Amino acid sequence: MKFWKFQRWMILALIFVIIFPVTSRSVQAETSKNNISIYLDDVQLVSDVPPYIMPKINVTMVPLRVISEGLGASVRWTQSTRTVAIDKDGASLTLTNGKTTALVNGTSIKLDASVQIKNGRVMVPLRFVGEQLGLEVIWNQTAKSIHLTSGYYIPNPPSIPGDTGNGGGTNNASQLRGAWISSVFNLDWPSVKSYGKAEQQKQEFVALLDKLQAAGMNAVFVQVRPAGDALYPSSLVPWSKVLTGVQGNDPGYDPLQFMVQEAHQRNMQFHAWFNPFRANTDTVTSKLAPNHVAIQHPDWIVKANNQMIINPGIPEARQHIIDVIMEVVNHYGIDGVHLDDYFYPSGGTFSDDATFAAYNTKGLSKANWRRDNINQFVQQLGQSIHSSKPSVQFGISPFGVWRNKSTDSTGSDTKAGVTAYDSMYADVRTWIQQRWIDYVAPQIYWSMSFKVAQYDKLVDWWSSEVRGTGVGLYIGHAPYKLGTSEAGWQSAQEIIDQLNYNATSAEVKGSIFFSAKDLLKNPLGLLPMLSAYYQNK
């Protein structure tokens, strides 16, 4: 009996020895699988405490040791005030436990998550700290990893995802290939049927990105301010009605944060597209949220063409728009700020006589005064962006014709009925020459055979304008015209011919297509041709 008991004990011990290491390794593997890895310039950083993601807001928290030893920053923790100070390369950050704002070089900036104390360790939000220290921060959902790139990350120009270092003049992987995603009137995203359905909106955007990437795109320009409102939580303007059907209603998530993350996971650039001066797409105020600009500042509003426009002649109104844009620059890891061509309306009557009389301190003609208002806005916005985040590119997409040669000998050989300079009071030449913008993306929405405004002639003109200035040039294309009766749009080859022509200019750094939905409709069989074109470049 004793021998049997001993034998049974030995068998049980042997089973334990055999099973335990396997179980232990299994647990370790599972734990390791859930851990978040952090890399700086492709070198993994050591964290003595595992980083974790705060639920609902998706903010990654890391111990201070990652910031000090991993990123080389100076950190100071003050227990009495529960405040951490972080300093590196001229950037000074102060975050306090429980506070929803941080001080960055003395300026208060809103936080999604503040300092936390967990198991006696001080934890800070990695993306916020990293970006304020001049790092690009990219989250890889599949690998559960965060990649930090040191130095100021500069999108295009001069470099973008996939840049091979080749110069301009070849339409290769270093070229920007973007699509505009319109939210106004729910044109491209989100769909009307997704009103108030966060998960459906997310799924729609993911599908949109996947299809655009498959077509060869490496950048998206998403309209985050369609009409004096926002596709993100803002302290200055209301939630956009395109998210829920009712302006001011919270959609239950942060669409902009989600979109930026999804784009960056695919190594795609994300440019936040703002319609600066359009307050509303109609003149009805009864459906506007209480904090909409037309309700709070009716004296800033001019009704024109059955829309409400924020008067560019009022300095406080211009500053309000700059403040709205800077809210996004400071709070999100966007690659660029992008403005469309809505400055002064191009037609109809714009009643600003009283504003002209009150603010024309330089004694200018009304036309030059209007241009000066827009010039001041562009200059001040560019300065604000570059002083806050030098890595964020500032670009504008003006109407495709600056001026006709018949009006100005330095203009393009065109006969356009509308021009950026004379109709919208957009003095694009000055913006380029003064380097107030980083790139210009003229909307050249005409074919190679449209004599009134011929595509190739306009590409030549804009190439000449940016040459030697350091300002990048992207061309806006119009796949939405394919299949229409306008000259030159009866074959998808038109777009391919335009891209081939772009490749002859060293100044053209890429293309942007309007719009995402029109592109993905595969007009006249464009998509396989476009995908093949980019794969061969």
Coordinates of C-alpha atoms in Angstrom, one line a residue:
M1 CA 0.0 0.0 0.0
K2 CA 2.8 2.4 0.9
F3 CA 4.5 1.7 -2.4
W4 CA 1.2 2.4 -4.3
K5 CA 0.7 5.7 -2.4
F6 CA 4.3 6.7 -3.3
Q7 CA 3.8 5.7 -6.9
R8 CA 0.5 7.7 -7.1
W9 CA 2.3 10.7 -5.6
M10 CA 5.1 10.4 -8.1
I11 CA 2.6 10.2 -11.0
L12 CA 0.8 13.3 -9.8
A13 CA 4.0 15.2 -9.4
L14 CA 5.1 14.2 -12.9
I15 CA 1.8 15.4 -14.4
F16 CA 2.2 18.7 -12.5
V17 CA 5.8 19.1 -13.8
I18 CA 4.7 18.4 -17.4
I19 CA 1.5 20.5 -17.3
F20 CA 2.6 23.5 -15.3
P21 CA 5.3 24.9 -17.7
V22 CA 2.8 24.6 -20.6
T23 CA 0.2 26.4 -18.6
S24 CA 2.6 29.0 -17.5
R25 CA 3.9 29.6 -21.0
S26 CA 0.3 29.8 -22.2
V27 CA -0.6 32.5 -19.6
Q28 CA 2.6 34.4 -20.4
A29 CA 1.9 34.2 -24.1
E30 CA -1.7 35.5 -23.6
T31 CA -0.4 38.3 -21.4
S32 CA 2.3 39.2 -23.9
K33 CA -0.3 39.1 -26.7
N34 CA -2.3 41.8 -24.9
N35 CA 0.6 44.0 -24.1
I36 CA 1.2 47.2 -26.1
S37 CA 4.6 47.6 -27.7
I38 CA 6.1 51.1 -28.1
Y39 CA 8.8 51.9 -30.7
L40 CA 10.9 55.0 -31.2
D41 CA 12.4 55.2 -34.7
D42 CA 11.8 51.4 -34.9
V43 CA 13.7 50.7 -31.6
Q44 CA 11.4 49.1 -28.9
L45 CA 11.2 51.1 -25.7
V46 CA 11.3 49.3 -22.4
S47 CA 8.4 49.9 -20.0
D48 CA 8.6 48.5 -16.5
V49 CA 4.8 49.0 -16.2
P50 CA 2.6 47.8 -19.1
P51 CA 0.9 50.6 -21.0
Y52 CA -2.9 50.4 -21.1
I53 CA -5.8 51.9 -23.1
M54 CA -8.5 53.8 -21.3
P55 CA -11.8 52.5 -22.5
K56 CA -14.3 54.5 -24.5
I57 CA -11.9 57.3 -25.2
N58 CA -9.1 55.0 -26.6
V59 CA -6.2 56.9 -25.0
T60 CA -3.0 55.0 -24.4
M61 CA -1.4 55.7 -21.0
V62 CA 2.3 55.1 -20.3
P63 CA 4.5 55.5 -17.2
L64 CA 6.6 58.5 -16.9
R65 CA 9.7 56.4 -17.3
V66 CA 8.8 55.9 -21.0
I67 CA 8.8 59.7 -21.4
S68 CA 12.0 60.3 -19.5
E69 CA 14.2 57.3 -20.4
G70 CA 12.6 56.4 -23.7
L71 CA 12.0 59.8 -25.2
G72 CA 14.8 61.6 -23.4
A73 CA 12.6 64.3 -21.8
S74 CA 13.1 65.9 -18.5
V75 CA 10.3 65.1 -16.1
R76 CA 9.4 66.4 -12.7
W77 CA 6.6 65.0 -10.5
T78 CA 5.3 67.2 -7.7
Q79 CA 3.4 65.1 -5.2
S80 CA 1.8 68.0 -3.3
T81 CA 0.0 69.3 -6.4
R82 CA 0.0 65.9 -8.3
T83 CA 1.5 67.7 -11.3
V84 CA 4.0 66.5 -13.8
A85 CA 6.2 68.9 -15.8
I86 CA 7.8 67.6 -19.0
D87 CA 10.5 69.5 -20.9
K88 CA 12.3 68.7 -24.1
D89 CA 13.8 70.7 -27.0
G90 CA 12.0 73.9 -26.1
A91 CA 8.6 72.3 -25.4
S92 CA 7.3 72.6 -21.9
L93 CA 4.2 70.6 -20.8
T94 CA 2.4 70.7 -17.4
L95 CA -0.3 68.1 -16.6
T96 CA -2.2 67.8 -13.4
N97 CA -4.0 64.8 -12.1
G98 CA -7.8 65.4 -12.4
K99 CA -7.5 68.4 -14.7
T100 CA -9.0 68.2 -18.2
T101 CA -6.5 70.7 -19.7
A102 CA -2.7 70.9 -19.9
L103 CA -0.3 73.8 -20.3
V104 CA 1.8 73.7 -23.4
N105 CA 4.4 76.5 -23.4
G106 CA 2.0 78.5 -21.3
T107 CA -1.1 77.9 -23.4
S108 CA -4.1 75.9 -22.1
I109 CA -5.0 72.9 -24.3
K110 CA -7.9 70.5 -23.7
L111 CA -7.0 66.9 -22.8
D112 CA -8.9 63.7 -23.6
A113 CA -7.2 62.1 -20.6
S114 CA -5.1 63.6 -17.8
V115 CA -2.4 62.2 -15.5
Q116 CA -3.5 59.1 -13.7
I117 CA -2.0 57.4 -10.6
K118 CA -2.2 53.6 -11.0
N119 CA -0.6 51.2 -8.5
G120 CA 1.5 54.0 -7.3
R121 CA 2.9 54.9 -10.7
V122 CA 2.3 58.1 -12.6
M123 CA 0.8 57.5 -16.0
V124 CA 0.4 60.1 -18.8
P125 CA -1.3 60.1 -22.3
L126 CA 1.3 59.0 -24.8
R127 CA -0.2 60.5 -28.0
F128 CA -0.7 64.0 -26.4
V129 CA 2.8 64.1 -24.9
G130 CA 4.5 62.6 -28.0
E131 CA 2.9 65.0 -30.5
Q132 CA 3.6 68.0 -28.3
L133 CA 7.2 66.9 -28.2
G134 CA 7.3 66.9 -32.0
L135 CA 6.8 63.2 -32.6
E136 CA 4.6 61.4 -35.1
V137 CA 2.5 58.9 -33.2
I138 CA 0.9 56.0 -35.2
W139 CA -1.2 53.2 -33.6
N140 CA -1.1 49.8 -35.3
Q141 CA -4.4 48.0 -34.2
T142 CA -3.4 44.6 -35.6
A143 CA 0.0 44.5 -33.9
K144 CA -1.1 46.4 -30.8
S145 CA 1.9 48.7 -31.2
I146 CA 2.7 52.4 -31.2
H147 CA 5.4 53.8 -33.5
L148 CA 6.9 57.1 -32.7
T149 CA 9.0 59.0 -35.2
S150 CA 11.4 61.5 -33.8
G151 CA 12.0 65.0 -35.3
Y152 CA 9.2 67.0 -36.7
Y153 CA 7.2 64.8 -39.0
I154 CA 6.6 66.7 -42.3
P155 CA 4.0 65.3 -44.6
N156 CA 4.1 66.2 -48.3
P157 CA 6.0 68.2 -49.2
P158 CA 8.7 67.1 -49.1
S159 CA 7.9 63.5 -48.0
I160 CA 4.8 61.4 -47.6
P161 CA 4.2 57.7 -46.8
G162 CA 6.0 55.6 -49.4
D163 CA 8.4 58.3 -50.4
T164 CA 11.3 56.7 -52.3
G165 CA 13.4 59.9 -52.3
N166 CA 12.8 60.5 -56.0
G167 CA 12.3 64.0 -57.2
G168 CA 9.3 65.5 -58.9
G169 CA 8.4 64.8 -62.5
T170 CA 7.6 61.2 -62.0
N171 CA 4.2 60.0 -60.7
N172 CA 5.7 57.4 -58.4
A173 CA 5.0 56.3 -54.8
S174 CA 6.3 59.6 -53.5
Q175 CA 3.4 61.4 -55.0
L176 CA 0.4 62.3 -52.9
R177 CA -2.7 60.5 -54.2
G178 CA -5.8 61.8 -52.3
A179 CA -9.5 62.0 -52.3
W180 CA -11.9 64.6 -50.9
I181 CA -14.5 63.2 -48.6
S182 CA -17.5 65.5 -48.4
S183 CA -19.7 65.5 -45.3
V184 CA -22.0 68.4 -46.3
F185 CA -25.4 67.1 -47.2
N186 CA -24.0 63.6 -46.3
L187 CA -22.5 63.5 -49.8
D188 CA -19.7 61.0 -49.2
W189 CA -19.8 60.2 -45.5
P190 CA -21.6 59.6 -43.3
S191 CA -24.8 58.3 -44.9
V192 CA -28.2 59.6 -43.9
K193 CA -29.3 56.1 -42.9
S194 CA -26.5 56.1 -40.3
Y195 CA -27.8 59.1 -38.3
G196 CA -27.1 58.5 -34.7
K197 CA -25.6 55.1 -35.3
A198 CA -21.9 55.3 -34.3
E199 CA -20.9 51.8 -35.2
Q200 CA -22.5 52.0 -38.7
Q201 CA -20.7 55.3 -39.3
K202 CA -17.4 53.7 -38.3
Q203 CA -18.0 50.7 -40.5
E204 CA -18.9 53.0 -43.5
F205 CA -15.7 55.0 -43.0
V206 CA -13.5 51.9 -42.7
A207 CA -15.0 50.5 -45.9
L208 CA -14.5 53.9 -47.6
L209 CA -10.8 54.0 -46.6
D210 CA -10.2 50.4 -47.7
K211 CA -11.7 51.0 -51.1
L212 CA -9.8 54.3 -51.6
Q213 CA -6.5 52.6 -50.6
A214 CA -7.2 49.7 -53.0
A215 CA -7.7 52.4 -55.8
G216 CA -4.2 53.7 -55.0
M217 CA -4.9 56.6 -52.6
N218 CA -2.5 57.4 -49.8
A219 CA -4.3 60.5 -48.4
V220 CA -7.8 61.7 -47.5
F221 CA -9.1 65.2 -47.2
V222 CA -12.1 65.0 -44.9
Q223 CA -14.6 67.8 -44.5
V224 CA -14.7 68.2 -40.7
R225 CA -16.4 71.7 -40.7
P226 CA -19.1 71.6 -43.4
A227 CA -21.2 74.6 -42.2
G228 CA -20.2 76.4 -39.0
D229 CA -20.3 73.1 -37.2
A230 CA -18.0 70.2 -36.4
L231 CA -17.4 66.5 -36.8
Y232 CA -15.7 66.4 -33.4
P233 CA -16.4 67.6 -29.8
S234 CA -15.8 71.4 -29.8
S235 CA -16.0 74.0 -27.2
L236 CA -16.6 76.7 -29.8
V237 CA -19.1 75.3 -32.4
P238 CA -22.0 72.7 -32.3
W239 CA -21.9 69.1 -33.5
S240 CA -22.7 68.9 -37.2
K241 CA -26.2 67.7 -38.2
V242 CA -24.7 65.3 -40.7
L243 CA -23.9 62.9 -37.8
T244 CA -27.4 62.6 -36.2
G245 CA -29.8 64.7 -38.3
V246 CA -30.0 67.3 -35.6
Q247 CA -27.3 70.0 -35.2
G248 CA -25.9 70.0 -31.7
N249 CA -26.7 66.4 -30.9
D250 CA -23.8 64.3 -29.6
P251 CA -23.2 61.2 -31.9
G252 CA -21.8 59.2 -29.0
Y253 CA -18.2 59.1 -30.1
D254 CA -15.4 61.3 -31.6
P255 CA -15.6 60.8 -35.4
L256 CA -12.4 62.9 -36.0
Q257 CA -10.3 60.9 -33.6
F258 CA -11.6 57.7 -35.1
M259 CA -11.0 58.8 -38.7
V260 CA -7.4 60.0 -38.0
Q261 CA -6.6 56.7 -36.3
E262 CA -8.0 54.6 -39.1
A263 CA -6.2 56.6 -41.8
H264 CA -2.9 56.4 -39.9
Q265 CA -3.2 52.7 -39.4
R266 CA -3.2 52.4 -43.2
N267 CA -0.3 54.7 -43.5
M268 CA -2.6 57.3 -45.1
Q269 CA -2.3 61.0 -44.5
F270 CA -5.3 62.7 -42.9
H271 CA -6.0 66.4 -43.9
A272 CA -8.8 68.1 -41.9
W273 CA -10.8 70.0 -44.5
F274 CA -12.6 73.2 -43.3
N275 CA -15.1 75.3 -45.1
P276 CA -14.1 78.5 -43.4
F277 CA -16.8 81.1 -44.0
R278 CA -19.9 79.2 -44.8
A279 CA -22.2 79.5 -41.7
N280 CA -25.1 77.5 -43.1
T281 CA -26.3 76.0 -46.3
D282 CA -29.6 77.8 -46.1
T283 CA -30.9 80.9 -44.3
V284 CA -33.2 79.1 -41.8
T285 CA -32.1 79.7 -38.2
S286 CA -34.8 77.7 -36.3
K287 CA -32.9 74.4 -36.7
L288 CA -29.5 75.8 -35.6
A289 CA -28.0 74.9 -32.2
P290 CA -27.9 77.6 -29.6
N291 CA -24.1 77.9 -29.8
H292 CA -24.0 78.2 -33.7
V293 CA -22.3 81.3 -34.9
A294 CA -25.4 82.6 -36.6
I295 CA -27.3 82.6 -33.3
Q296 CA -24.5 83.9 -31.1
H297 CA -23.2 86.5 -33.6
P298 CA -26.0 87.4 -36.0
D299 CA -24.1 90.7 -36.8
W300 CA -21.3 88.6 -38.4
I301 CA -23.7 87.0 -40.9
V302 CA -24.4 88.0 -44.5
K303 CA -27.1 86.2 -46.4
A304 CA -26.2 85.6 -50.0
N305 CA -27.3 83.0 -52.6
N306 CA -29.7 81.5 -50.0
Q307 CA -26.9 80.8 -47.7
M308 CA -25.4 82.4 -44.5
I309 CA -21.8 83.5 -44.8
I310 CA -19.6 84.7 -42.0
N311 CA -18.5 88.2 -43.0
P312 CA -14.7 88.1 -43.8
G313 CA -14.5 91.8 -43.3
I314 CA -15.0 91.6 -39.5
P315 CA -11.7 90.9 -37.7
E316 CA -13.4 89.2 -34.8
A317 CA -15.2 86.8 -37.1
R318 CA -12.0 85.9 -38.9
Q319 CA -10.3 85.2 -35.5
H320 CA -13.3 83.0 -34.5
I321 CA -12.7 80.8 -37.5
I322 CA -8.9 80.6 -36.8
D323 CA -9.7 79.6 -33.2
V324 CA -12.0 76.9 -34.4
I325 CA -9.4 75.5 -36.7
M326 CA -6.6 75.7 -34.1
E327 CA -8.8 73.7 -31.7
V328 CA -8.4 70.8 -34.1
V329 CA -4.7 71.4 -34.7
N330 CA -4.0 71.4 -31.0
H331 CA -6.1 68.3 -30.1
Y332 CA -5.7 65.9 -33.0
G333 CA -2.8 64.2 -34.8
I334 CA -3.8 65.5 -38.3
D335 CA -1.3 65.8 -41.1
G336 CA -2.7 68.9 -42.6
V337 CA -5.3 71.8 -42.5
H338 CA -7.1 72.1 -45.8
L339 CA -9.3 75.0 -46.9
D340 CA -11.6 74.9 -50.0
D341 CA -12.4 77.8 -52.3
Y342 CA -15.3 79.3 -50.3
F343 CA -14.1 82.7 -49.3
Y344 CA -16.4 85.5 -50.7
P345 CA -19.2 84.0 -52.7
S346 CA -18.4 84.0 -56.5
G347 CA -21.8 85.4 -57.5
G348 CA -24.9 87.3 -56.4
T349 CA -24.9 90.3 -54.0
F350 CA -22.8 90.3 -50.9
S351 CA -24.0 93.2 -48.7
D352 CA -21.0 94.4 -46.8
D353 CA -21.1 98.2 -47.3
A354 CA -21.4 98.9 -43.6
T355 CA -18.5 96.6 -42.8
F356 CA -16.4 98.2 -45.6
A357 CA -17.1 101.7 -44.1
A358 CA -16.2 100.6 -40.6
Y359 CA -13.1 98.5 -41.3
N360 CA -11.4 99.9 -44.4
T361 CA -8.7 101.7 -42.5
K362 CA -6.2 101.4 -45.4
G363 CA -8.3 103.4 -47.8
L364 CA -8.5 100.5 -50.3
S365 CA -11.0 99.9 -53.1
K366 CA -13.7 97.4 -52.0
A367 CA -12.3 94.7 -54.2
N368 CA -8.8 95.2 -52.8
W369 CA -10.2 95.5 -49.3
R370 CA -12.0 92.1 -49.6
R371 CA -8.7 90.5 -50.9
D372 CA -6.8 92.1 -48.0
N373 CA -9.3 90.6 -45.5
I374 CA -8.7 87.1 -47.0
N375 CA -5.0 87.7 -47.1
Q376 CA -4.9 88.6 -43.4
F377 CA -7.0 85.5 -42.6
V378 CA -4.6 83.2 -44.6
Q379 CA -1.5 84.7 -43.1
Q380 CA -2.7 84.7 -39.5
L381 CA -4.0 81.1 -39.8
G382 CA -0.8 79.9 -41.3
Q383 CA 1.3 81.5 -38.6
S384 CA -0.9 80.0 -35.9
I385 CA -0.6 76.5 -37.3
H386 CA 3.1 76.6 -37.9
S387 CA 3.9 78.1 -34.4
S388 CA 1.8 75.5 -32.7
K389 CA 2.7 72.4 -34.8
P390 CA 5.3 72.9 -37.5
S391 CA 4.6 69.3 -38.7
V392 CA 1.1 70.2 -39.8
Q393 CA 0.8 71.3 -43.4
F394 CA -1.4 74.2 -44.4
G395 CA -3.0 74.0 -47.8
I396 CA -5.7 75.7 -49.8
S397 CA -7.7 74.4 -52.8
P398 CA -8.6 77.5 -54.9
F399 CA -10.8 77.7 -58.0
G400 CA -8.7 76.4 -60.9
V401 CA -8.3 79.8 -62.7
W402 CA -6.5 82.6 -60.9
R403 CA -7.1 85.3 -63.6
N404 CA -7.6 85.2 -67.4
K405 CA -4.9 86.6 -69.5
S406 CA -7.4 89.0 -71.1
T407 CA -7.7 90.7 -67.7
D408 CA -4.1 90.3 -66.5
S409 CA -1.2 89.6 -68.8
T410 CA 0.3 87.3 -66.2
G411 CA -2.9 85.2 -66.0
S412 CA -3.6 82.0 -67.7
D413 CA -4.6 81.5 -71.3
T414 CA -8.2 80.9 -70.4
K415 CA -11.6 82.5 -70.8
A416 CA -13.2 81.5 -67.5
G417 CA -16.4 83.4 -66.4
V418 CA -15.3 83.0 -62.8
T419 CA -11.8 83.5 -61.4
A420 CA -10.3 83.1 -57.9
Y421 CA -8.9 86.6 -57.8
D422 CA -11.8 88.6 -59.2
S423 CA -14.8 86.6 -58.1
M424 CA -13.8 85.0 -54.7
Y425 CA -11.2 87.7 -53.8
A426 CA -8.7 85.0 -53.3
D427 CA -5.2 86.4 -54.0
V428 CA -3.6 83.0 -54.3
R429 CA -0.4 84.4 -55.9
T430 CA 0.4 86.4 -52.8
W431 CA -0.2 83.4 -50.6
I432 CA 2.3 81.4 -52.6
Q433 CA 4.9 84.1 -53.0
Q434 CA 4.8 85.0 -49.3
R435 CA 4.9 81.2 -48.3
W436 CA 1.8 81.6 -46.1
I437 CA 0.7 78.2 -47.3
D438 CA 2.6 74.9 -47.6
Y439 CA 0.8 73.6 -50.7
V440 CA -1.8 74.8 -53.2
A441 CA -4.3 72.4 -54.8
P442 CA -6.1 74.2 -57.7
Q443 CA -9.4 72.6 -58.8
I444 CA -8.6 72.1 -62.5
Y445 CA -11.9 70.5 -63.2
W446 CA -11.8 70.7 -67.0
S447 CA -10.5 68.3 -69.7
M448 CA -7.5 68.5 -72.0
S449 CA -9.9 69.4 -74.9
F450 CA -12.0 72.1 -73.1
K451 CA -10.8 75.2 -74.9
V452 CA -12.2 77.8 -72.4
A453 CA -10.1 76.4 -69.6
Q454 CA -7.8 73.8 -70.9
Y455 CA -6.3 71.3 -68.4
D456 CA -2.7 71.2 -69.7
K457 CA -2.5 75.0 -70.0
L458 CA -3.6 75.4 -66.4
V459 CA -1.2 72.9 -65.1
D460 CA 1.6 74.7 -66.9
W461 CA 0.4 78.1 -65.4
W462 CA 0.2 76.8 -61.8
S463 CA 3.5 75.0 -62.1
S464 CA 5.1 78.3 -63.1
E465 CA 3.5 80.0 -60.1
V466 CA 5.0 77.7 -57.5
R467 CA 8.3 77.2 -59.2
G468 CA 11.2 78.1 -56.8
T469 CA 8.8 79.1 -54.0
G470 CA 9.0 75.9 -51.9
V471 CA 5.2 75.7 -52.0
G472 CA 3.9 72.3 -53.1
L473 CA 1.5 71.8 -56.0
Y474 CA -1.3 69.2 -56.0
I475 CA -3.8 69.1 -58.8
G476 CA -7.5 68.7 -58.2
H477 CA -9.2 66.3 -60.6
A478 CA -12.9 65.9 -61.5
P479 CA -13.8 62.2 -61.9
Y480 CA -17.4 63.3 -61.1
K481 CA -17.5 64.8 -64.7
L482 CA -16.9 61.4 -66.4
G483 CA -19.8 60.4 -68.5
T484 CA -21.2 64.0 -68.7
S485 CA -21.7 65.9 -72.0
E486 CA -18.9 68.4 -71.3
A487 CA -16.1 68.2 -73.8
G488 CA -13.5 65.5 -73.0
W489 CA -15.3 63.5 -70.4
Q490 CA -16.6 60.7 -72.5
S491 CA -13.8 58.3 -71.6
A492 CA -12.0 57.4 -68.3
Q493 CA -8.8 57.7 -70.3
E494 CA -9.1 61.5 -69.7
I495 CA -8.0 61.1 -66.1
I496 CA -5.1 58.9 -67.0
D497 CA -4.0 61.4 -69.7
Q498 CA -4.1 64.1 -67.0
L499 CA -2.0 62.1 -64.7
N500 CA 0.5 61.5 -67.5
Y501 CA 0.6 65.2 -68.2
N502 CA 1.2 65.9 -64.5
A503 CA 4.3 63.6 -64.6
T504 CA 5.9 66.0 -67.1
S505 CA 6.0 68.8 -64.5
A506 CA 8.6 68.6 -61.7
E507 CA 6.4 71.0 -59.7
V508 CA 3.4 68.7 -59.5
K509 CA 3.7 66.6 -56.4
G510 CA 0.4 64.7 -56.6
S511 CA -3.3 64.6 -57.3
I512 CA -6.6 64.9 -55.3
F513 CA -9.8 63.5 -56.7
F514 CA -13.3 65.0 -56.1
S515 CA -15.0 63.2 -54.6
A516 CA -14.6 59.9 -52.9
K517 CA -18.0 58.6 -53.7
D518 CA -17.8 59.7 -57.3
L519 CA -14.4 58.0 -57.6
L520 CA -15.6 54.8 -56.1
K521 CA -18.6 54.6 -58.4
N522 CA -16.0 53.6 -61.0
P523 CA -17.2 56.0 -63.7
L524 CA -16.7 54.6 -67.2
G525 CA -14.4 51.9 -65.7
L526 CA -11.9 54.4 -64.2
L527 CA -11.0 52.4 -61.0
P528 CA -9.1 49.5 -62.6
M529 CA -7.3 51.9 -64.9
L530 CA -6.3 54.1 -62.0
S531 CA -5.2 51.3 -59.8
A532 CA -3.1 49.8 -62.6
Y533 CA -1.6 53.3 -63.3
Y534 CA -0.4 53.7 -59.7
Q535 CA 0.9 50.2 -59.4
N536 CA 3.1 50.7 -62.5
K537 CA 4.6 54.0 -61.2

